[in-house]
mmCIF file of C-alpha atoms in Angstrom:
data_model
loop_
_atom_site.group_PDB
_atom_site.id
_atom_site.type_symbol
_atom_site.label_atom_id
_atom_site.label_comp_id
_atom_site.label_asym_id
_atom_site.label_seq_id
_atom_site.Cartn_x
_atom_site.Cartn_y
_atom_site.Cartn_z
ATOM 1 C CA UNK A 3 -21.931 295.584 69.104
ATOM 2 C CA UNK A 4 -22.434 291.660 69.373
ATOM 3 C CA UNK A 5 -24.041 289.850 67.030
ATOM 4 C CA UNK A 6 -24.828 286.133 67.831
ATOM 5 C CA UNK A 7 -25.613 283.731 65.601
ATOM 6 C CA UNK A 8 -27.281 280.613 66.657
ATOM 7 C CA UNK A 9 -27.574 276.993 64.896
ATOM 8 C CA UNK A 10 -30.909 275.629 65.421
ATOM 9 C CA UNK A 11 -32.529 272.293 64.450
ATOM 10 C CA UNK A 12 -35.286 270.755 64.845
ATOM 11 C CA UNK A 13 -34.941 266.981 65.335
ATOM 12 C CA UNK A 14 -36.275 265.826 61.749
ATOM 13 C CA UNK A 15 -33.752 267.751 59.627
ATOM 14 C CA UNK A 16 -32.173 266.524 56.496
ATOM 15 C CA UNK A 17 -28.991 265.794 58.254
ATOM 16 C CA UNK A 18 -30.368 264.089 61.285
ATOM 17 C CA UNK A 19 -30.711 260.511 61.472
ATOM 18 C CA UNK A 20 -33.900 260.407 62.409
ATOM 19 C CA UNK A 21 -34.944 261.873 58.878
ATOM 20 C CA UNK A 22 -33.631 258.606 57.449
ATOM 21 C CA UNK A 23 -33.692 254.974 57.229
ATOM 22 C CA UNK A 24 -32.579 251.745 55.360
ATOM 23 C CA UNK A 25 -34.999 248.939 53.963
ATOM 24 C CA UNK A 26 -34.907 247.390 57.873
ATOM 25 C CA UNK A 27 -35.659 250.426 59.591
ATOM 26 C CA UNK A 28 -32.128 251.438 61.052
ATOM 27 C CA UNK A 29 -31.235 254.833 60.981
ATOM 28 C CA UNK A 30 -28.050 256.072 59.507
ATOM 29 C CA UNK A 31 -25.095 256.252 62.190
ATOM 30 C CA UNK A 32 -23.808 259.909 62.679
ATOM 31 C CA UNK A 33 -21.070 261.048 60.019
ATOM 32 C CA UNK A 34 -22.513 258.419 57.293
ATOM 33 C CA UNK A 35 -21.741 260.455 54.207
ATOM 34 C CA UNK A 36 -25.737 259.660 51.751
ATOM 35 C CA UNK A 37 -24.695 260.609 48.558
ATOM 36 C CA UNK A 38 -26.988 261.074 45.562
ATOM 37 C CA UNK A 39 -26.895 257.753 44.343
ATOM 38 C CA UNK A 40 -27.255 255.924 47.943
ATOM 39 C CA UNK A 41 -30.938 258.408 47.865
ATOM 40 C CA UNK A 42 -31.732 256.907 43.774
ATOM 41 C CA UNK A 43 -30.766 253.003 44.777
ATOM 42 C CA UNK A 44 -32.902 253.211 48.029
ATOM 43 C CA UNK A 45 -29.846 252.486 50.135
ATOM 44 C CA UNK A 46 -31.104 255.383 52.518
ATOM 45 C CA UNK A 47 -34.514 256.447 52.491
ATOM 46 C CA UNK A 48 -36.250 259.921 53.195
ATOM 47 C CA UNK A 49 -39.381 259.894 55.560
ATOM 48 C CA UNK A 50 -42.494 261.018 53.883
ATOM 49 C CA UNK A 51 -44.213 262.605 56.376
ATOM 50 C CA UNK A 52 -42.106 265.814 57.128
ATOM 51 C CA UNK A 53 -44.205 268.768 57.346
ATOM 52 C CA UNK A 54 -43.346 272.176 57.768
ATOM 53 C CA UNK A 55 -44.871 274.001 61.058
ATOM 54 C CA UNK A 56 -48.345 275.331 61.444
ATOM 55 C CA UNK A 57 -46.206 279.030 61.108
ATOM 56 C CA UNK A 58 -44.598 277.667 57.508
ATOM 57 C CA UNK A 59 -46.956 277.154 54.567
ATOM 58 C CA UNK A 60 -43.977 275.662 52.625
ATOM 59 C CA UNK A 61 -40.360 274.359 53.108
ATOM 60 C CA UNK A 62 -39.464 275.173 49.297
ATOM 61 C CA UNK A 63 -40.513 277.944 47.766
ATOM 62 C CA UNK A 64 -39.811 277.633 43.616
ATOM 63 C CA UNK A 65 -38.956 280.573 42.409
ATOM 64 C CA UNK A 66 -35.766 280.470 45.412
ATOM 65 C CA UNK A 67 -35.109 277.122 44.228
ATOM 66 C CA UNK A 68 -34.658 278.049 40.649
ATOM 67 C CA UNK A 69 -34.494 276.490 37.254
ATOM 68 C CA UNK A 70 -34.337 272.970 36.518
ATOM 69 C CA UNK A 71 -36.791 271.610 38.950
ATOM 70 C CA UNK A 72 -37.620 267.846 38.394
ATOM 71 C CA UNK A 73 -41.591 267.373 37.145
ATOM 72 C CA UNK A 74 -41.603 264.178 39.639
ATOM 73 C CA UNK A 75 -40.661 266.718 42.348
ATOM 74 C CA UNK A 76 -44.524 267.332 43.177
ATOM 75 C CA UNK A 77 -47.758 264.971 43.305
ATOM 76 C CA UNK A 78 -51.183 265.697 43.841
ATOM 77 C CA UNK A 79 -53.170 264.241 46.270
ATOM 78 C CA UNK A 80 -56.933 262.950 46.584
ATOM 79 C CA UNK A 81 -58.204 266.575 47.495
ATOM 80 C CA UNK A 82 -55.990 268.505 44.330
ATOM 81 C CA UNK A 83 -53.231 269.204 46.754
ATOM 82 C CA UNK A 84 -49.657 269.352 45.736
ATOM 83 C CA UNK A 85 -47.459 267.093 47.447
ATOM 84 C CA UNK A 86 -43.459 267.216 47.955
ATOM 85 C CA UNK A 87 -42.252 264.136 46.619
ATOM 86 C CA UNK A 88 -39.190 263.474 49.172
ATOM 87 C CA UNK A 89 -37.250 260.793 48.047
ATOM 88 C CA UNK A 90 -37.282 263.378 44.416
ATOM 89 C CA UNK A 91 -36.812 266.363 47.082
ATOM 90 C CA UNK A 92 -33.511 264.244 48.059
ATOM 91 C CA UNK A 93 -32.177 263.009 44.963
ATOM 92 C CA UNK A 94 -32.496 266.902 43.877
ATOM 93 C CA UNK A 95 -30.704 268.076 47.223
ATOM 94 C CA UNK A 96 -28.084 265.928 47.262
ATOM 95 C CA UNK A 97 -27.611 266.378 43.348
ATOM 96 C CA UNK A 98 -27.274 270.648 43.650
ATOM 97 C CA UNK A 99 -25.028 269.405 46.657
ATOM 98 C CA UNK A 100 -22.662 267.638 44.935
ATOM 99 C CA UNK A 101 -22.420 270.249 41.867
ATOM 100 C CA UNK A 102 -21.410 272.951 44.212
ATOM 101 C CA UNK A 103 -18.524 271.148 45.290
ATOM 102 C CA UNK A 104 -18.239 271.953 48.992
ATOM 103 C CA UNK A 105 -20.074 269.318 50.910
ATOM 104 C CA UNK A 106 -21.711 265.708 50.497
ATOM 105 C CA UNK A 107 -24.865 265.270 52.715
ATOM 106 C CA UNK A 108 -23.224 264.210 55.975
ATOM 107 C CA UNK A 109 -25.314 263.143 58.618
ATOM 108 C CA UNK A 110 -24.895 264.793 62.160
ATOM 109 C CA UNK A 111 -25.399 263.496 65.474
ATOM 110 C CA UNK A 112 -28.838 265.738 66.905
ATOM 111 C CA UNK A 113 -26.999 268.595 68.433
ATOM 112 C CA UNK A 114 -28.516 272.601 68.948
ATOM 113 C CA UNK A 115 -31.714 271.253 68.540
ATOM 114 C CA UNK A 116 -34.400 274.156 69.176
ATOM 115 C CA UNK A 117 -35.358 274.740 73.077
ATOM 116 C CA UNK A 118 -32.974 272.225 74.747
ATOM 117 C CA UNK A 119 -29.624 273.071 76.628
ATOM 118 C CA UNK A 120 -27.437 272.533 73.540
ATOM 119 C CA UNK A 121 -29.085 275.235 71.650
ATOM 120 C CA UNK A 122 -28.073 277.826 74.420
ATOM 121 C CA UNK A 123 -24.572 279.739 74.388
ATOM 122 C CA UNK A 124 -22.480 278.734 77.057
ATOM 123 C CA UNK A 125 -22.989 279.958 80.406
ATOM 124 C CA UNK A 126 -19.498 282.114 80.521
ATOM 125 C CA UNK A 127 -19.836 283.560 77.154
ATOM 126 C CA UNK A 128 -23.630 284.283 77.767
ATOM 127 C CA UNK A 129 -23.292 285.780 81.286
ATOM 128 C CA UNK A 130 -20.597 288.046 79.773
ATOM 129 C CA UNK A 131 -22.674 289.075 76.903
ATOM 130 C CA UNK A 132 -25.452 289.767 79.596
ATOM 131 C CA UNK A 133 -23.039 292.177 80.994
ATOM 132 C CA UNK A 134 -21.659 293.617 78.471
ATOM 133 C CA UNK A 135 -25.543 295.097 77.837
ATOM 134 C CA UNK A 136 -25.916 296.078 81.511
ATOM 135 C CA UNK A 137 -23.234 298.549 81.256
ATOM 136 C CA UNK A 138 -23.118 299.712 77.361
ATOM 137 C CA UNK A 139 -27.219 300.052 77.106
ATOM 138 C CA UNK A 140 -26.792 297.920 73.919
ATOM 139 C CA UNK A 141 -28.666 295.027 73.420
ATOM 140 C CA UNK A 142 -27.015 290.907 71.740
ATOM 141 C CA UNK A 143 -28.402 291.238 67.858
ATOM 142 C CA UNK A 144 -29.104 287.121 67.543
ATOM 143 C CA UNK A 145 -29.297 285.293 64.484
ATOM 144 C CA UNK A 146 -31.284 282.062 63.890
ATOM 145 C CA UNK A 147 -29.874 279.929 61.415
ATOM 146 C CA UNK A 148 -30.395 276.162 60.731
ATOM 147 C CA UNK A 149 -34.476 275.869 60.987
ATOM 148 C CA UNK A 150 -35.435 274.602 57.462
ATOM 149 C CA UNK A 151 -35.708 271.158 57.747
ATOM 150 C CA UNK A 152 -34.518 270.354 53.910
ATOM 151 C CA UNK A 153 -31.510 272.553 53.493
ATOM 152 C CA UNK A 154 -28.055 272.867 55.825
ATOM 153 C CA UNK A 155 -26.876 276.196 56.968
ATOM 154 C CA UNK A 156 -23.121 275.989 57.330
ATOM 155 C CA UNK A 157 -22.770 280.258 57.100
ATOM 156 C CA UNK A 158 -25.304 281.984 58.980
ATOM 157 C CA UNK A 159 -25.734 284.321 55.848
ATOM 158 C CA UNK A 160 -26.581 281.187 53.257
ATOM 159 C CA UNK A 161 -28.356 278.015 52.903
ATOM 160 C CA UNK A 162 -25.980 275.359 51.189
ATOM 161 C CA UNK A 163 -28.925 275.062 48.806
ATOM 162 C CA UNK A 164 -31.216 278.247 49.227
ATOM 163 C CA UNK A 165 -34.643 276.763 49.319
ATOM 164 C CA UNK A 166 -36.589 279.621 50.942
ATOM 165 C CA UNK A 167 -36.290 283.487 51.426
ATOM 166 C CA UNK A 168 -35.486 282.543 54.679
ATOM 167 C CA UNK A 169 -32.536 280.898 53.483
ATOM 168 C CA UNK A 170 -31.243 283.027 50.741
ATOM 169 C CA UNK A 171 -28.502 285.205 51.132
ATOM 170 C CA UNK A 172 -29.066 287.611 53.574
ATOM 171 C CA UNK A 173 -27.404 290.733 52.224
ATOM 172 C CA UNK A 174 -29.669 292.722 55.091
ATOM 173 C CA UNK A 175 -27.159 290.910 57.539
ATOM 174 C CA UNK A 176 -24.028 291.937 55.513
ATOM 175 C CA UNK A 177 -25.002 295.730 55.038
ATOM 176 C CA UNK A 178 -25.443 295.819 58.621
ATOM 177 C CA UNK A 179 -21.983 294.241 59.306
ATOM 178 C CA UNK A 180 -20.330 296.777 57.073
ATOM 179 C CA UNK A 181 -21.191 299.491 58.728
ATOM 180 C CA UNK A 182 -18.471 298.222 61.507
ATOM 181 C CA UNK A 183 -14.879 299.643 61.885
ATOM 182 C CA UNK A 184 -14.010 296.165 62.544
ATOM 183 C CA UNK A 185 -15.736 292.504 62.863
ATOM 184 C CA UNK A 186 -14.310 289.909 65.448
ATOM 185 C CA UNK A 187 -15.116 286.577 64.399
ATOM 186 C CA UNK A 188 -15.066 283.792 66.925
ATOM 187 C CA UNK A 189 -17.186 280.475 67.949
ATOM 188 C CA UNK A 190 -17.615 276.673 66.948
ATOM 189 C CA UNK A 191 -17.033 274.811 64.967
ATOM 190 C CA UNK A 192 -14.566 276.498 62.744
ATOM 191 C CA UNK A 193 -14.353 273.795 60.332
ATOM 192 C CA UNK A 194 -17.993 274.604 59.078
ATOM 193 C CA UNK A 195 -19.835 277.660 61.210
ATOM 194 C CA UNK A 196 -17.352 280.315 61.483
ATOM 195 C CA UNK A 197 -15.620 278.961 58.691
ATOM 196 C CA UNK A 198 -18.524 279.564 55.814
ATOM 197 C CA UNK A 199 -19.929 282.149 57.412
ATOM 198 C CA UNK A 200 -16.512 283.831 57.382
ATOM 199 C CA UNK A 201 -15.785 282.831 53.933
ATOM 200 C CA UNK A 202 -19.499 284.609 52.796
ATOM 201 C CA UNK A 203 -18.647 287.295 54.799
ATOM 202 C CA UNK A 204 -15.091 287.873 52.660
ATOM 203 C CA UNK A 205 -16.547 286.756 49.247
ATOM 204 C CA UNK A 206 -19.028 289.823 49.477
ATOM 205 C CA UNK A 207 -16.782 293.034 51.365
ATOM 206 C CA UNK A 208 -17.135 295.427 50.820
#
């Protein structure tokens, strides 16, 4: 059994520097740390006009996001529509961020970004996992993680901050992976991927 799992971005993701910029315009440089307070001073600041795809009717869903949820998070528009607020979508993130511990927001150069060559598993690996089908009539289980634009996905079982069902824990995943004598964990990077999604893995066995 081979179960892949797959980082995948789109290019105006929280952690992109495209999804930010300063009072002139420039975009953050690639492993600029935004903390909380650089998001409530204005120092870095969110683009409005994110939208989730025609296939997502929301990228938060409240009762996933939980208690405690900031009245300036939403507006209403002209027409009665609610409206995310994203600068207030940002000071929350980067708040629950900070709480937990782990990570600051750290922004990334563009990398695995959905339908483009980086995205893809290397052409070794990939041929052999071709293969490896071919002759065992089993078939690569793959796992899309990363596709939320407002939330990072270190651990391809867990959002950093679960904003979605999508991005919740997915204990469907882990009951699946028990059911294996034994799990071989391998891939990039380790420092966050394999690491987290190791660590999630460990946290809930068995």
């Amino acid at each position: 059994r081979i179960v892949a799992t797959m980082d995948s971005h789109h290019p105006l993701h929280i952690a992109h520097p495209s999804f930010w910029s300063d009072g002139q315009g420039n975009l953050p440089e690639p492993f600029t740390v935004i903390s909380m307070e650089d998001v409530v001073e204005g120092r870095w600041i969110p683009r409005e006009d994110v939208k989730p795809s025609a296939r997502e009717s929301l990228l938060i869903e409240d009762d996933i996001l939980g208690g405690g949820i900031p009245s300036e998070l939403y507006s209403t528009d002209e027409t009665g529509n609610r409206q995310l607020n994203m600068k207030q979508w940002c000071i929350e993130y980067t708040r629950r961020l900070e709480a937990k511990g782990k990570f600051s927001l750290m922004i990334w150069p563009e990398h695995c970004l959905v339908g483009t060559e980086g995205q893809t598993v290397v052409t070794t690996i990939c041929d052999a996992m071709m293969e490896w089908s071919r002759k065992t009539g089993g078939s690569v289980e793959w796992v899309n993680k990363g596709q939320n634009l407002l939330t990072e996905n270190y651990s391809a079982l867990c959002a950093e901050v679960p904003v979605t069902k999508k991005t919740s824990f997915d204990y469907e995943l882990l009951e699946s992976l028990k059911t294996s004598e034994k799990l071989i964990m391998c891939g990039q990077a380790l420092s966050h991927c394999v690491q987290y999604t190791v660590r999630d893995i460990a946290d809930h066995w068995p």
